[in-house]
Coordinates of N, CA and C in Angstrom, one line a residue:
M1 N 39.8 -43.3 12.1 CA 39.0 -42.8 13.2 C 38.1 -43.9 13.6
L2 N 37.6 -43.7 14.8 CA 36.7 -44.8 15.4 C 35.4 -44.2 15.7
V3 N 34.3 -44.9 15.3 CA 33.0 -44.5 15.6 C 32.4 -45.5 16.6
R4 N 31.8 -45.0 17.7 CA 31.2 -45.8 18.7 C 29.7 -45.7 18.7
F5 N 29.0 -46.9 18.8 CA 27.6 -46.9 18.7 C 26.9 -47.2 20.0
Y6 N 25.7 -46.6 20.2 CA 24.9 -46.7 21.4 C 23.5 -47.0 21.1
A7 N 22.8 -47.7 22.0 CA 21.4 -48.0 21.9 C 21.0 -48.6 20.6
V8 N 20.0 -48.1 19.9 CA 19.6 -48.6 18.6 C 20.6 -48.6 17.6
A9 N 21.5 -47.6 17.6 CA 22.6 -47.6 16.6 C 23.5 -48.9 16.8
R10 N 23.7 -49.3 18.0 CA 24.5 -50.5 18.2 C 23.7 -51.7 17.7
E11 N 22.4 -51.7 17.9 CA 21.6 -52.8 17.4 C 21.7 -52.9 15.9
I12 N 21.6 -51.8 15.2 CA 21.6 -51.8 13.8 C 23.0 -52.2 13.3
A13 N 24.1 -51.7 13.9 CA 25.4 -52.0 13.4 C 25.9 -53.4 13.8
G14 N 25.4 -53.9 14.9 CA 25.8 -55.2 15.4 C 27.2 -55.2 16.0
V15 N 27.7 -54.0 16.3 CA 29.0 -53.9 17.0 C 29.0 -52.7 17.9
D16 N 29.9 -52.6 18.8 CA 30.0 -51.5 19.7 C 30.8 -50.3 19.1
E17 N 31.7 -50.7 18.3 CA 32.6 -49.6 17.6 C 33.1 -50.2 16.3
L18 N 33.5 -49.2 15.5 CA 34.0 -49.6 14.1 C 35.0 -48.6 13.7
P19 N 36.2 -49.0 13.3 CA 37.2 -48.1 12.7 C 36.9 -47.9 11.2
L20 N 37.0 -46.6 10.8 CA 36.7 -46.2 9.5 C 37.7 -45.2 9.0
E21 N 37.9 -45.1 7.7 CA 38.8 -44.0 7.2 C 37.9 -43.0 6.5
V22 N 37.7 -41.9 7.1 CA 36.9 -40.8 6.5 C 37.6 -39.5 6.8
S23 N 37.3 -38.4 6.1 CA 37.9 -37.1 6.3 C 37.0 -36.1 7.0
N24 N 35.7 -36.4 7.0 CA 34.8 -35.4 7.6 C 33.5 -36.1 8.1
L25 N 32.7 -35.4 8.8 CA 31.4 -36.0 9.3 C 30.4 -36.4 8.3
P26 N 30.2 -35.6 7.2 CA 29.3 -36.0 6.2 C 29.7 -37.3 5.5
E27 N 31.0 -37.4 5.3 CA 31.5 -38.7 4.7 C 31.3 -39.9 5.7
L28 N 31.5 -39.7 6.9 CA 31.2 -40.7 7.9 C 29.7 -41.1 7.9
S29 N 28.9 -40.1 7.9 CA 27.4 -40.4 7.8 C 27.0 -41.2 6.6
G30 N 27.6 -40.8 5.4 CA 27.3 -41.5 4.2 C 27.8 -43.0 4.2
Q31 N 29.0 -43.2 4.8 CA 29.5 -44.5 4.9 C 28.7 -45.4 5.8
L32 N 28.2 -44.9 6.9 CA 27.4 -45.6 7.8 C 26.1 -46.1 7.1
G33 N 25.5 -45.2 6.4 CA 24.3 -45.5 5.7 C 24.5 -46.6 4.6
A34 N 25.6 -46.4 3.8 CA 26.0 -47.4 2.8 C 26.3 -48.7 3.4
R35 N 26.9 -48.8 4.5 CA 27.3 -50.0 5.1 C 26.2 -50.8 5.8
F36 N 25.3 -50.0 6.5 CA 24.3 -50.6 7.3 C 22.9 -50.5 6.8
G37 N 22.6 -49.7 5.7 CA 21.3 -49.7 5.1 C 20.4 -48.5 5.5
E38 N 19.2 -48.6 5.0 CA 18.2 -47.5 5.2 C 17.9 -47.2 6.6
R39 N 17.8 -48.2 7.5 CA 17.5 -47.9 8.9 C 18.6 -47.1 9.5
M40 N 19.9 -47.4 9.2 CA 21.0 -46.6 9.8 C 20.9 -45.2 9.2
T41 N 20.6 -45.0 7.9 CA 20.5 -43.7 7.3 C 19.5 -42.9 8.0
R42 N 18.4 -43.4 8.2 CA 17.3 -42.6 8.9 C 17.8 -42.2 10.3
L43 N 18.4 -43.2 11.0 CA 18.9 -42.9 12.4 C 20.0 -41.8 12.3
V44 N 20.9 -41.9 11.4 CA 22.0 -40.9 11.3 C 21.4 -39.5 11.1
D45 N 20.4 -39.4 10.3 CA 19.7 -38.1 10.0 C 19.1 -37.5 11.2
A46 N 18.7 -38.3 12.2 CA 18.0 -37.8 13.4 C 19.0 -37.8 14.6
A47 N 20.2 -38.4 14.5 CA 21.1 -38.5 15.6 C 22.0 -37.3 15.8
S48 N 22.7 -37.4 16.9 CA 23.8 -36.4 17.2 C 25.1 -37.2 17.2
F49 N 26.1 -36.5 16.8 CA 27.5 -37.0 16.9 C 28.2 -36.3 18.0
L50 N 28.9 -37.0 18.9 CA 29.7 -36.3 19.9 C 31.2 -36.5 19.6
H51 N 31.9 -35.3 19.5 CA 33.3 -35.3 19.2 C 33.9 -34.2 20.1
N52 N 34.9 -34.7 21.0 CA 35.6 -33.8 21.9 C 34.6 -33.0 22.8
G53 N 33.5 -33.6 23.2 CA 32.6 -32.9 24.1 C 31.6 -32.0 23.4
A54 N 31.6 -31.9 22.1 CA 30.7 -31.1 21.4 C 29.8 -31.9 20.5
R55 N 28.5 -31.5 20.4 CA 27.5 -32.2 19.6 C 27.5 -31.6 18.1
Y56 N 27.4 -32.5 17.2 CA 27.3 -32.2 15.8 C 26.1 -32.9 15.1
R57 N 25.7 -32.4 14.0 CA 24.7 -33.1 13.2 C 25.4 -33.8 12.0
A58 N 24.8 -34.7 11.3 CA 25.4 -35.5 10.2 C 25.9 -34.6 9.1
E59 N 25.3 -33.5 8.9 CA 25.7 -32.6 7.8 C 26.7 -31.5 8.1
D60 N 27.1 -31.4 9.4 CA 28.1 -30.5 9.8 C 29.5 -30.8 9.2
P61 N 30.2 -29.8 8.7 CA 31.4 -30.1 8.0 C 32.6 -30.3 8.9
L62 N 32.5 -31.1 9.9 CA 33.5 -31.3 10.9 C 34.6 -32.2 10.3
P63 N 35.9 -31.7 10.2 CA 36.9 -32.6 9.7 C 37.3 -33.6 10.7
L64 N 37.7 -34.8 10.2 CA 38.0 -35.9 11.1 C 39.4 -36.4 10.7
S65 N 40.2 -36.9 11.6 CA 41.5 -37.5 11.3 C 41.6 -38.9 11.9
G66 N 42.6 -39.6 11.7 CA 42.8 -41.0 12.0 C 42.7 -41.3 13.5
D67 N 43.0 -40.4 14.4 CA 43.0 -40.7 15.8 C 41.7 -40.2 16.5
D68 N 40.8 -39.7 15.7 CA 39.5 -39.1 16.3 C 38.6 -40.3 16.8
V69 N 37.8 -40.0 17.8 CA 36.7 -40.9 18.2 C 35.4 -40.1 18.2
V70 N 34.4 -40.7 17.5 CA 33.1 -40.0 17.4 C 32.0 -41.0 17.9
D71 N 31.2 -40.5 18.8 CA 30.1 -41.3 19.4 C 28.8 -40.9 18.6
L72 N 28.1 -42.0 18.1 CA 26.9 -41.8 17.4 C 25.8 -41.9 18.5
L73 N 25.1 -40.9 18.8 CA 24.0 -40.8 19.8 C 22.6 -40.7 19.2
P74 N 21.9 -41.8 19.2 CA 20.5 -41.8 18.6 C 19.7 -40.9 19.5
P75 N 18.6 -40.4 18.9 CA 17.7 -39.6 19.7 C 17.1 -40.5 20.8
F76 N 17.0 -39.9 22.0 CA 16.5 -40.6 23.1 C 15.0 -40.2 23.5
A77 N 14.2 -41.1 23.8 CA 12.8 -40.8 24.2 C 12.8 -40.3 25.6
G78 N 11.7 -39.6 26.0 CA 11.6 -39.1 27.3 C 11.6 -37.6 27.5
G79 N 11.5 -37.2 28.7 CA 11.4 -35.7 28.9 C 12.3 -35.2 29.9

């Protein structure tokens, strides 16, 4: 599957996108924290994930497969 990064998530990861092998969203969240450190872990906990037009949280048990694309959307400031 492919995860795409935006805004501060892109800054932390240092890339626009990253292919990963995971089976669900909590596993993806854990791998991102393990790979990119505490700052990414905190971001993932506050972020939304966009998959097929629907928003999810890091702990949602969304199954993922090899051809899925997930966008990591950090919280945005403003009103």
